[in-house]
Amino acid sequence: MTTTTAAPSTAGAHPTADPGRPRRRRVTLVLGLLALGTLVAFCTVGLTGNLEYALGLRLRKAAAMVVVGVAIAYSSVLFQTVTHNRILTPGIMGFDALYMLIQTLIVFFAGAMTLTGADPRLLFVVQAGAMIAFALALHRWLFDRHSRDLYVLVLVGVIFGTLFASMSSLAARLINPNDFVTLQDSFFAGFNSVDDQLLWASAVLLAALGGVGVRLFPRLDVVALGRDTAVGLGVDHRRVVHRSLMLVAVLVSVSTALVGPITFLGVLVANLARQLTGTFRHATVVPAAAAVSVITLAGGQLLLEQVFDMDTVLSVIINFVGGIYFIALLVRESTR
């Protein structure tokens, strides 16, 4: 690992050699200020009743948005880098489908009352643990033991995701219709009932993993150039990809278990961050993507509560906008 930092240092060691750096810093600063302003607006606009209680409730939801938004942005940027594909997100590996399968099996075998009355901490541990174990087992089976190509790992993840979704759909058809209504509500991400202890534990874990990931940024900049180029420049490509995928698995599992799946948020914020900053440097793209993610979540929740009067859920709005953006990306990539 002594040669892994040689290539990145030559690319950005001298500020004068990178005339676009001041602009990128300004863009990142503006996005950070917009994220902060959106959070303040969410916490204060339309605040009525017992102000202390209402503000505390909104602050908790705002903190959950920050944790989930940063985790999704972080994992999406890293996943797109190691797969060299801007239209993929970690959700394609089957995390969302496994989350829904776990929820469905709980209702199928124990009833909806068990799901709604279960200890949220126990449920979080079961869901996050199952998703992390699935990712680690899949990675060890294909990427470590058999030295398969990364795309084989992604393809097998897609297959397992389809299997989990099919099993979930079958079990959902066999449960009581009243239980299905309760189950369906759990399929959508929500910030209204996040447990305080789980929130702070997730925040601490996110901070720890974020610190580990920051050390990978220079090498990930080189990995983004392609495997052959990275190896030629002295980067241990396999080890960097391995560590990045482990970070992605934990971040996605924790954020999904905390609030539920948000399918298109990752592809939306990662690509917007690259377009706005005009760079692929992870030290810039990851903070920018995190800011865009927080803006999207807090702004969407603000619109949901103040404009739509809670007639829908936040993930529906994000998936609608993100789905349109995803289609636009596909069309643009196909025309190149």
mmCIF file of N, CA, C and O in Angstrom, residues 54-150:
data_model
loop_
_atom_site.group_PDB
_atom_site.id
_atom_site.type_symbol
_atom_site.label_atom_id
_atom_site.label_comp_id
_atom_site.label_asym_id
_atom_site.label_seq_id
_atom_site.Cartn_x
_atom_site.Cartn_y
_atom_site.Cartn_z
ATOM 1 N N ALA A 54 -43.163 20.709 19.170
ATOM 2 C CA ALA A 54 -43.171 20.664 17.709
ATOM 3 C C ALA A 54 -41.774 20.845 17.134
ATOM 4 O O ALA A 54 -41.380 20.156 16.187
ATOM 5 N N LEU A 55 -41.002 21.780 17.726
ATOM 6 C CA LEU A 55 -39.642 22.008 17.228
ATOM 7 C C LEU A 55 -38.757 20.797 17.495
ATOM 8 O O LEU A 55 -37.939 20.415 16.641
ATOM 9 N N GLY A 56 -38.908 20.178 18.666
ATOM 10 C CA GLY A 56 -38.134 18.975 18.964
ATOM 11 C C GLY A 56 -38.439 17.846 17.995
ATOM 12 O O GLY A 56 -37.530 17.118 17.565
ATOM 13 N N LEU A 57 -39.721 17.701 17.635
ATOM 14 C CA LEU A 57 -40.121 16.669 16.689
ATOM 15 C C LEU A 57 -39.503 16.920 15.318
ATOM 16 O O LEU A 57 -38.991 16.001 14.664
ATOM 17 N N ARG A 58 -39.537 18.182 14.893
ATOM 18 C CA ARG A 58 -38.981 18.496 13.573
ATOM 19 C C ARG A 58 -37.453 18.395 13.565
ATOM 20 O O ARG A 58 -36.865 18.002 12.559
ATOM 21 N N LEU A 59 -36.827 18.748 14.662
ATOM 22 C CA LEU A 59 -35.370 18.615 14.730
ATOM 23 C C LEU A 59 -34.960 17.151 14.620
ATOM 24 O O LEU A 59 -33.951 16.831 13.987
ATOM 25 N N ARG A 60 -35.742 16.268 15.233
ATOM 26 C CA ARG A 60 -35.433 14.835 15.135
ATOM 27 C C ARG A 60 -35.579 14.361 13.696
ATOM 28 O O ARG A 60 -34.747 13.599 13.195
ATOM 29 N N LYS A 61 -36.645 14.784 13.027
ATOM 30 C CA LYS A 61 -36.822 14.393 11.630
ATOM 31 C C LYS A 61 -35.730 14.999 10.755
ATOM 32 O O LYS A 61 -35.243 14.343 9.822
ATOM 33 N N ALA A 62 -35.328 16.241 11.047
ATOM 34 C CA ALA A 62 -34.247 16.866 10.274
ATOM 35 C C ALA A 62 -32.936 16.109 10.460
ATOM 36 O O ALA A 62 -32.181 15.898 9.494
ATOM 37 N N ALA A 63 -32.665 15.678 11.687
ATOM 38 C CA ALA A 63 -31.438 14.900 11.935
ATOM 39 C C ALA A 63 -31.475 13.581 11.181
ATOM 40 O O ALA A 63 -30.456 13.138 10.625
ATOM 41 N N ALA A 64 -32.645 12.950 11.141
ATOM 42 C CA ALA A 64 -32.777 11.693 10.397
ATOM 43 C C ALA A 64 -32.548 11.925 8.901
ATOM 44 O O ALA A 64 -31.925 11.093 8.226
ATOM 45 N N MET A 65 -33.032 13.043 8.383
ATOM 46 C CA MET A 65 -32.819 13.359 6.975
ATOM 47 C C MET A 65 -31.338 13.554 6.669
ATOM 48 O O MET A 65 -30.846 13.120 5.618
ATOM 49 N N VAL A 66 -30.622 14.197 7.580
ATOM 50 C CA VAL A 66 -29.192 14.418 7.372
ATOM 51 C C VAL A 66 -28.454 13.079 7.353
ATOM 52 O O VAL A 66 -27.635 12.811 6.465
ATOM 53 N N VAL A 67 -28.755 12.218 8.326
ATOM 54 C CA VAL A 67 -28.071 10.929 8.410
ATOM 55 C C VAL A 67 -28.361 10.087 7.170
ATOM 56 O O VAL A 67 -27.445 9.552 6.525
ATOM 57 N N VAL A 68 -29.634 9.966 6.817
ATOM 58 C CA VAL A 68 -30.021 9.139 5.669
ATOM 59 C C VAL A 68 -29.517 9.755 4.367
ATOM 60 O O VAL A 68 -29.009 9.050 3.483
ATOM 61 N N GLY A 69 -29.655 11.071 4.246
ATOM 62 C CA GLY A 69 -29.214 11.736 3.024
ATOM 63 C C GLY A 69 -27.733 11.588 2.775
ATOM 64 O O GLY A 69 -27.293 11.287 1.659
ATOM 65 N N VAL A 70 -26.934 11.781 3.818
ATOM 66 C CA VAL A 70 -25.479 11.639 3.671
ATOM 67 C C VAL A 70 -25.109 10.193 3.365
ATOM 68 O O VAL A 70 -24.256 9.919 2.505
ATOM 69 N N ALA A 71 -25.756 9.237 4.055
ATOM 70 C CA ALA A 71 -25.443 7.821 3.828
ATOM 71 C C ALA A 71 -25.763 7.405 2.398
ATOM 72 O O ALA A 71 -24.965 6.717 1.747
ATOM 73 N N ILE A 72 -26.907 7.824 1.877
ATOM 74 C CA ILE A 72 -27.295 7.454 0.520
ATOM 75 C C ILE A 72 -26.375 8.113 -0.504
ATOM 76 O O ILE A 72 -25.934 7.479 -1.470
ATOM 77 N N ALA A 73 -26.078 9.387 -0.312
ATOM 78 C CA ALA A 73 -25.193 10.083 -1.246
ATOM 79 C C ALA A 73 -23.798 9.476 -1.244
ATOM 80 O O ALA A 73 -23.208 9.214 -2.301
ATOM 81 N N TYR A 74 -23.275 9.245 -0.068
ATOM 82 C CA TYR A 74 -21.933 8.668 0.092
ATOM 83 C C TYR A 74 -21.844 7.313 -0.612
ATOM 84 O O TYR A 74 -20.941 7.058 -1.426
ATOM 85 N N SER A 75 -22.792 6.434 -0.301
ATOM 86 C CA SER A 75 -22.753 5.080 -0.864
ATOM 87 C C SER A 75 -22.979 5.082 -2.367
ATOM 88 O O SER A 75 -22.358 4.294 -3.093
ATOM 89 N N SER A 76 -23.830 5.955 -2.856
ATOM 90 C CA SER A 76 -24.126 5.990 -4.295
ATOM 91 C C SER A 76 -22.919 6.441 -5.104
ATOM 92 O O SER A 76 -22.616 5.876 -6.158
ATOM 93 N N VAL A 77 -22.238 7.488 -4.624
ATOM 94 C CA VAL A 77 -21.047 7.976 -5.341
ATOM 95 C C VAL A 77 -19.968 6.898 -5.378
ATOM 96 O O VAL A 77 -19.372 6.628 -6.425
ATOM 97 N N LEU A 78 -19.726 6.247 -4.236
ATOM 98 C CA LEU A 78 -18.705 5.192 -4.200
ATOM 99 C C LEU A 78 -19.088 4.015 -5.090
ATOM 100 O O LEU A 78 -18.240 3.463 -5.813
ATOM 101 N N PHE A 79 -20.357 3.623 -5.073
ATOM 102 C CA PHE A 79 -20.791 2.481 -5.868
ATOM 103 C C PHE A 79 -20.672 2.771 -7.368
ATOM 104 O O PHE A 79 -20.245 1.920 -8.145
ATOM 105 N N GLN A 80 -21.044 3.970 -7.776
ATOM 106 C CA GLN A 80 -20.930 4.325 -9.186
ATOM 107 C C GLN A 80 -19.475 4.405 -9.622
ATOM 108 O O GLN A 80 -19.153 4.094 -10.771
ATOM 109 N N THR A 81 -18.591 4.789 -8.716
ATOM 110 C CA THR A 81 -17.171 4.848 -9.057
ATOM 111 C C THR A 81 -16.601 3.454 -9.299
ATOM 112 O O THR A 81 -15.933 3.214 -10.310
ATOM 113 N N VAL A 82 -16.847 2.528 -8.392
ATOM 114 C CA VAL A 82 -16.242 1.198 -8.520
ATOM 115 C C VAL A 82 -16.881 0.385 -9.638
ATOM 116 O O VAL A 82 -16.243 -0.523 -10.198
ATOM 117 N N THR A 83 -18.143 0.694 -10.002
ATOM 118 C CA THR A 83 -18.789 -0.020 -11.108
ATOM 119 C C THR A 83 -18.637 0.704 -12.441
ATOM 120 O O THR A 83 -19.004 0.152 -13.485
ATOM 121 N N HIS A 84 -18.103 1.948 -12.396
ATOM 122 C CA HIS A 84 -17.917 2.755 -13.613
ATOM 123 C C HIS A 84 -19.237 2.895 -14.380
ATOM 124 O O HIS A 84 -19.279 2.787 -15.608
ATOM 125 N N ASN A 85 -20.307 3.154 -13.645
ATOM 126 C CA ASN A 85 -21.633 3.287 -14.254
ATOM 127 C C ASN A 85 -22.422 4.335 -13.480
ATOM 128 O O ASN A 85 -22.637 4.180 -12.271
ATOM 129 N N ARG A 86 -22.863 5.382 -14.172
ATOM 130 C CA ARG A 86 -23.536 6.495 -13.513
ATOM 131 C C ARG A 86 -25.038 6.278 -13.331
ATOM 132 O O ARG A 86 -25.704 7.135 -12.740
ATOM 133 N N ILE A 87 -25.578 5.176 -13.824
ATOM 134 C CA ILE A 87 -27.013 4.949 -13.670
ATOM 135 C C ILE A 87 -27.313 3.830 -12.680
ATOM 136 O O ILE A 87 -28.463 3.424 -12.526
ATOM 137 N N LEU A 88 -26.283 3.324 -12.009
ATOM 138 C CA LEU A 88 -26.479 2.277 -11.010
ATOM 139 C C LEU A 88 -26.459 2.880 -9.606
ATOM 140 O O LEU A 88 -25.780 3.870 -9.353
ATOM 141 N N THR A 89 -27.206 2.274 -8.700
ATOM 142 C CA THR A 89 -27.158 2.611 -7.287
ATOM 143 C C THR A 89 -27.042 1.320 -6.490
ATOM 144 O O THR A 89 -27.339 0.239 -7.012
ATOM 145 N N PRO A 90 -26.635 1.399 -5.233
ATOM 146 C CA PRO A 90 -26.510 0.170 -4.436
ATOM 147 C C PRO A 90 -27.809 -0.616 -4.312
ATOM 148 O O PRO A 90 -27.775 -1.827 -4.072
ATOM 149 N N GLY A 91 -28.954 0.058 -4.487
ATOM 150 C CA GLY A 91 -30.226 -0.646 -4.392
ATOM 151 C C GLY A 91 -30.380 -1.763 -5.407
ATOM 152 O O GLY A 91 -31.169 -2.698 -5.201
ATOM 153 N N ILE A 92 -29.611 -1.688 -6.494
ATOM 154 C CA ILE A 92 -29.717 -2.718 -7.529
ATOM 155 C C ILE A 92 -29.196 -4.054 -7.026
ATOM 156 O O ILE A 92 -29.514 -5.111 -7.590
ATOM 157 N N MET A 93 -28.430 -4.043 -5.933
ATOM 158 C CA MET A 93 -27.884 -5.277 -5.366
ATOM 159 C C MET A 93 -28.909 -6.053 -4.549
ATOM 160 O O MET A 93 -28.609 -7.124 -4.019
ATOM 161 N N GLY A 94 -30.122 -5.525 -4.412
ATOM 162 C CA GLY A 94 -31.185 -6.265 -3.739
ATOM 163 C C GLY A 94 -31.448 -5.862 -2.310
ATOM 164 O O GLY A 94 -32.220 -6.534 -1.605
ATOM 165 N N PHE A 95 -30.843 -4.764 -1.830
ATOM 166 C CA PHE A 95 -31.052 -4.347 -0.445
ATOM 167 C C PHE A 95 -32.508 -3.985 -0.177
ATOM 168 O O PHE A 95 -33.087 -4.410 0.839
ATOM 169 N N ASP A 96 -33.102 -3.182 -1.061
ATOM 170 C CA ASP A 96 -34.487 -2.779 -0.868
ATOM 171 C C ASP A 96 -35.421 -3.982 -0.891
ATOM 172 O O ASP A 96 -36.351 -4.081 -0.079
ATOM 173 N N ALA A 97 -35.175 -4.904 -1.827
ATOM 174 C CA ALA A 97 -36.026 -6.089 -1.933
ATOM 175 C C ALA A 97 -35.902 -6.969 -0.696
ATOM 176 O O ALA A 97 -36.896 -7.535 -0.214
ATOM 177 N N LEU A 98 -34.693 -7.090 -0.136
ATOM 178 C CA LEU A 98 -34.505 -7.883 1.071
ATOM 179 C C LEU A 98 -35.197 -7.231 2.258
ATOM 180 O O LEU A 98 -35.800 -7.926 3.098
ATOM 181 N N TYR A 99 -35.132 -5.907 2.342
ATOM 182 C CA TYR A 99 -35.836 -5.177 3.406
ATOM 183 C C TYR A 99 -37.342 -5.460 3.345
ATOM 184 O O TYR A 99 -37.970 -5.767 4.370
ATOM 185 N N MET A 100 -37.922 -5.375 2.156
ATOM 186 C CA MET A 100 -39.354 -5.627 2.016
ATOM 187 C C MET A 100 -39.713 -7.086 2.288
ATOM 188 O O MET A 100 -40.774 -7.390 2.825
ATOM 189 N N LEU A 101 -38.810 -8.006 1.925
ATOM 190 C CA LEU A 101 -39.052 -9.421 2.206
ATOM 191 C C LEU A 101 -39.094 -9.677 3.708
ATOM 192 O O LEU A 101 -39.953 -10.427 4.201
ATOM 193 N N ILE A 102 -38.170 -9.061 4.457
ATOM 194 C CA ILE A 102 -38.161 -9.236 5.906
ATOM 195 C C ILE A 102 -39.454 -8.713 6.516
ATOM 196 O O ILE A 102 -40.082 -9.377 7.366
ATOM 197 N N GLN A 103 -39.885 -7.530 6.082
ATOM 198 C CA GLN A 103 -41.142 -6.975 6.582
ATOM 199 C C GLN A 103 -42.316 -7.904 6.271
ATOM 200 O O GLN A 103 -43.182 -8.156 7.115
ATOM 201 N N THR A 104 -42.337 -8.426 5.047
ATOM 202 C CA THR A 104 -43.438 -9.291 4.626
ATOM 203 C C THR A 104 -43.468 -10.598 5.407
ATOM 204 O O THR A 104 -44.536 -11.068 5.822
ATOM 205 N N LEU A 105 -42.300 -11.197 5.633
ATOM 206 C CA LEU A 105 -42.249 -12.461 6.357
ATOM 207 C C LEU A 105 -42.681 -12.288 7.814
ATOM 208 O O LEU A 105 -43.308 -13.184 8.393
ATOM 209 N N ILE A 106 -42.338 -11.140 8.415
ATOM 210 C CA ILE A 106 -42.781 -10.889 9.788
ATOM 211 C C ILE A 106 -44.302 -10.855 9.859
ATOM 212 O O ILE A 106 -44.924 -11.468 10.739
ATOM 213 N N VAL A 107 -44.920 -10.151 8.916
ATOM 214 C CA VAL A 107 -46.382 -10.075 8.893
ATOM 215 C C VAL A 107 -46.986 -11.421 8.538
ATOM 216 O O VAL A 107 -48.012 -11.834 9.096
ATOM 217 N N PHE A 108 -46.364 -12.145 7.616
ATOM 218 C CA PHE A 108 -46.899 -13.430 7.172
ATOM 219 C C PHE A 108 -46.928 -14.458 8.305
ATOM 220 O O PHE A 108 -47.905 -15.183 8.485
ATOM 221 N N PHE A 109 -45.865 -14.514 9.082
ATOM 222 C CA PHE A 109 -45.772 -15.535 10.126
ATOM 223 C C PHE A 109 -46.312 -15.070 11.476
ATOM 224 O O PHE A 109 -46.785 -15.898 12.266
ATOM 225 N N ALA A 110 -46.254 -13.754 11.762
ATOM 226 C CA ALA A 110 -46.634 -13.284 13.103
ATOM 227 C C ALA A 110 -47.748 -12.255 13.107
ATOM 228 O O ALA A 110 -48.248 -11.914 14.186
ATOM 229 N N GLY A 111 -48.135 -11.734 11.948
ATOM 230 C CA GLY A 111 -49.224 -10.766 11.897
ATOM 231 C C GLY A 111 -48.734 -9.329 11.921
ATOM 232 O O GLY A 111 -47.598 -9.034 12.335
ATOM 233 N N ALA A 112 -49.620 -8.423 11.493
ATOM 234 C CA ALA A 112 -49.258 -7.012 11.399
ATOM 235 C C ALA A 112 -49.020 -6.385 12.765
ATOM 236 O O ALA A 112 -48.206 -5.467 12.905
ATOM 237 N N MET A 113 -49.716 -6.864 13.785
ATOM 238 C CA MET A 113 -49.539 -6.302 15.127
ATOM 239 C C MET A 113 -48.115 -6.533 15.633
ATOM 240 O O MET A 113 -47.574 -5.703 16.360
ATOM 241 N N THR A 114 -47.526 -7.646 15.251
ATOM 242 C CA THR A 114 -46.142 -7.914 15.647
ATOM 243 C C THR A 114 -45.189 -6.914 15.009
ATOM 244 O O THR A 114 -44.247 -6.432 15.644
ATOM 245 N N LEU A 115 -45.443 -6.584 13.744
ATOM 246 C CA LEU A 115 -44.582 -5.634 13.040
ATOM 247 C C LEU A 115 -44.697 -4.243 13.638
ATOM 248 O O LEU A 115 -43.691 -3.570 13.879
ATOM 249 N N THR A 116 -45.931 -3.790 13.893
ATOM 250 C CA THR A 116 -46.123 -2.432 14.413
ATOM 251 C C THR A 116 -45.758 -2.316 15.889
ATOM 252 O O THR A 116 -45.381 -1.241 16.354
ATOM 253 N N GLY A 117 -45.876 -3.427 16.640
ATOM 254 C CA GLY A 117 -45.588 -3.373 18.068
ATOM 255 C C GLY A 117 -44.208 -3.841 18.459
ATOM 256 O O GLY A 117 -43.860 -3.845 19.646
ATOM 257 N N ALA A 118 -43.398 -4.230 17.483
ATOM 258 C CA ALA A 118 -42.056 -4.744 17.786
ATOM 259 C C ALA A 118 -41.139 -3.623 18.262
ATOM 260 O O ALA A 118 -41.312 -2.448 17.909
ATOM 261 N N ASP A 119 -40.175 -3.988 19.062
ATOM 262 C CA ASP A 119 -39.162 -3.034 19.519
ATOM 263 C C ASP A 119 -38.400 -2.524 18.299
ATOM 264 O O ASP A 119 -37.789 -3.315 17.568
ATOM 265 N N PRO A 120 -38.422 -1.210 18.046
ATOM 266 C CA PRO A 120 -37.756 -0.696 16.841
ATOM 267 C C PRO A 120 -36.263 -0.993 16.811
ATOM 268 O O PRO A 120 -35.681 -1.169 15.743
ATOM 269 N N ARG A 121 -35.640 -1.074 17.981
ATOM 270 C CA ARG A 121 -34.208 -1.379 18.023
ATOM 271 C C ARG A 121 -33.932 -2.818 17.602
ATOM 272 O O ARG A 121 -32.985 -3.085 16.854
ATOM 273 N N LEU A 122 -34.794 -3.738 18.057
ATOM 274 C CA LEU A 122 -34.642 -5.133 17.646
ATOM 275 C C LEU A 122 -34.899 -5.276 16.152
ATOM 276 O O LEU A 122 -34.161 -5.985 15.439
ATOM 277 N N LEU A 123 -35.930 -4.586 15.660
ATOM 278 C CA LEU A 123 -36.256 -4.647 14.234
ATOM 279 C C LEU A 123 -35.123 -4.071 13.396
ATOM 280 O O LEU A 123 -34.767 -4.612 12.339
ATOM 281 N N PHE A 124 -34.539 -2.998 13.874
ATOM 282 C CA PHE A 124 -33.424 -2.370 13.161
ATOM 283 C C PHE A 124 -32.240 -3.317 13.080
ATOM 284 O O PHE A 124 -31.621 -3.468 12.013
ATOM 285 N N VAL A 125 -31.914 -3.968 14.192
ATOM 286 C CA VAL A 125 -30.781 -4.890 14.215
ATOM 287 C C VAL A 125 -31.020 -6.069 13.274
ATOM 288 O O VAL A 125 -30.122 -6.480 12.526
ATOM 289 N N VAL A 126 -32.241 -6.599 13.279
ATOM 290 C CA VAL A 126 -32.558 -7.733 12.411
ATOM 291 C C VAL A 126 -32.450 -7.330 10.942
ATOM 292 O O VAL A 126 -31.826 -8.037 10.124
ATOM 293 N N GLN A 127 -33.045 -6.195 10.583
ATOM 294 C CA GLN A 127 -33.056 -5.774 9.188
ATOM 295 C C GLN A 127 -31.664 -5.380 8.702
ATOM 296 O O GLN A 127 -31.212 -5.843 7.642
ATOM 297 N N ALA A 128 -30.998 -4.531 9.462
ATOM 298 C CA ALA A 128 -29.655 -4.106 9.054
ATOM 299 C C ALA A 128 -28.690 -5.281 9.054
ATOM 300 O O ALA A 128 -27.865 -5.424 8.144
ATOM 301 N N GLY A 129 -28.794 -6.145 10.070
ATOM 302 C CA GLY A 129 -27.921 -7.304 10.137
ATOM 303 C C GLY A 129 -28.113 -8.247 8.969
ATOM 304 O O GLY A 129 -27.133 -8.772 8.406
ATOM 305 N N ALA A 130 -29.374 -8.472 8.579
ATOM 306 C CA ALA A 130 -29.650 -9.363 7.456
ATOM 307 C C ALA A 130 -29.099 -8.798 6.151
ATOM 308 O O ALA A 130 -28.516 -9.523 5.336
ATOM 309 N N MET A 131 -29.261 -7.496 5.943
ATOM 310 C CA MET A 131 -28.764 -6.887 4.715
ATOM 311 C C MET A 131 -27.245 -6.874 4.655
ATOM 312 O O MET A 131 -26.645 -7.139 3.603
ATOM 313 N N ILE A 132 -26.600 -6.577 5.781
ATOM 314 C CA ILE A 132 -25.143 -6.585 5.812
ATOM 315 C C ILE A 132 -24.614 -7.997 5.614
ATOM 316 O O ILE A 132 -23.643 -8.224 4.869
ATOM 317 N N ALA A 133 -25.249 -8.976 6.278
ATOM 318 C CA ALA A 133 -24.817 -10.370 6.126
ATOM 319 C C ALA A 133 -24.977 -10.842 4.685
ATOM 320 O O ALA A 133 -24.110 -11.550 4.150
ATOM 321 N N PHE A 134 -26.077 -10.456 4.045
ATOM 322 C CA PHE A 134 -26.286 -10.817 2.637
ATOM 323 C C PHE A 134 -25.193 -10.226 1.753
ATOM 324 O O PHE A 134 -24.615 -10.918 0.900
ATOM 325 N N ALA A 135 -24.876 -8.954 1.965
ATOM 326 C CA ALA A 135 -23.851 -8.301 1.150
ATOM 327 C C ALA A 135 -22.480 -8.929 1.373
ATOM 328 O O ALA A 135 -21.734 -9.176 0.418
ATOM 329 N N LEU A 136 -22.141 -9.203 2.630
ATOM 330 C CA LEU A 136 -20.844 -9.804 2.925
ATOM 331 C C LEU A 136 -20.727 -11.212 2.355
ATOM 332 O O LEU A 136 -19.684 -11.594 1.807
ATOM 333 N N ALA A 137 -21.807 -11.995 2.493
ATOM 334 C CA ALA A 137 -21.779 -13.361 1.965
ATOM 335 C C ALA A 137 -21.644 -13.357 0.448
ATOM 336 O O ALA A 137 -20.863 -14.133 -0.129
ATOM 337 N N LEU A 138 -22.397 -12.483 -0.210
ATOM 338 C CA LEU A 138 -22.332 -12.390 -1.670
ATOM 339 C C LEU A 138 -20.946 -11.944 -2.121
ATOM 340 O O LEU A 138 -20.371 -12.495 -3.072
ATOM 341 N N HIS A 139 -20.408 -10.963 -1.429
ATOM 342 C CA HIS A 139 -19.091 -10.444 -1.789
ATOM 343 C C HIS A 139 -18.009 -11.497 -1.572
ATOM 344 O O HIS A 139 -17.114 -11.677 -2.411
ATOM 345 N N ARG A 140 -18.061 -12.190 -0.433
ATOM 346 C CA ARG A 140 -17.041 -13.194 -0.146
ATOM 347 C C ARG A 140 -17.143 -14.375 -1.113
ATOM 348 O O ARG A 140 -16.123 -14.939 -1.540
ATOM 349 N N TRP A 141 -18.354 -14.747 -1.466
ATOM 350 C CA TRP A 141 -18.575 -15.904 -2.347
ATOM 351 C C TRP A 141 -18.036 -15.646 -3.745
ATOM 352 O O TRP A 141 -17.370 -16.485 -4.357
ATOM 353 N N LEU A 142 -18.320 -14.449 -4.266
ATOM 354 C CA LEU A 142 -17.965 -14.167 -5.660
ATOM 355 C C LEU A 142 -16.665 -13.379 -5.808
ATOM 356 O O LEU A 142 -15.828 -13.689 -6.650
ATOM 357 N N PHE A 143 -16.522 -12.351 -4.986
ATOM 358 C CA PHE A 143 -15.425 -11.404 -5.222
ATOM 359 C C PHE A 143 -14.126 -11.853 -4.572
ATOM 360 O O PHE A 143 -13.048 -11.534 -5.060
ATOM 361 N N ASP A 144 -14.226 -12.564 -3.470
ATOM 362 C CA ASP A 144 -13.006 -12.993 -2.778
ATOM 363 C C ASP A 144 -12.597 -14.412 -3.158
ATOM 364 O O ASP A 144 -11.523 -14.658 -3.676
ATOM 365 N N ARG A 145 -13.502 -15.364 -2.901
ATOM 366 C CA ARG A 145 -13.131 -16.768 -3.042
ATOM 367 C C ARG A 145 -12.904 -17.161 -4.495
ATOM 368 O O ARG A 145 -11.957 -17.868 -4.821
ATOM 369 N N HIS A 146 -13.802 -16.730 -5.388
ATOM 370 C CA HIS A 146 -13.717 -17.172 -6.776
ATOM 371 C C HIS A 146 -13.126 -16.113 -7.706
ATOM 372 O O HIS A 146 -13.022 -16.336 -8.906
ATOM 373 N N SER A 147 -12.798 -14.940 -7.153
ATOM 374 C CA SER A 147 -12.162 -13.868 -7.938
ATOM 375 C C SER A 147 -12.976 -13.519 -9.188
ATOM 376 O O SER A 147 -12.433 -13.339 -10.275
ATOM 377 N N ARG A 148 -14.275 -13.455 -9.007
ATOM 378 C CA ARG A 148 -15.132 -13.112 -10.139
ATOM 379 C C ARG A 148 -15.027 -11.628 -10.464
ATOM 380 O O ARG A 148 -14.597 -10.812 -9.653
ATOM 381 N N ASP A 149 -15.470 -11.286 -11.664
ATOM 382 C CA ASP A 149 -15.507 -9.898 -12.076
ATOM 383 C C ASP A 149 -16.557 -9.148 -11.270
ATOM 384 O O ASP A 149 -17.556 -9.708 -10.829
ATOM 385 N N LEU A 150 -16.324 -7.845 -11.087
ATOM 386 C CA LEU A 150 -17.250 -7.023 -10.316
ATOM 387 C C LEU A 150 -18.649 -7.029 -10.929
ATOM 388 O O LEU A 150 -19.655 -7.027 -10.209
#
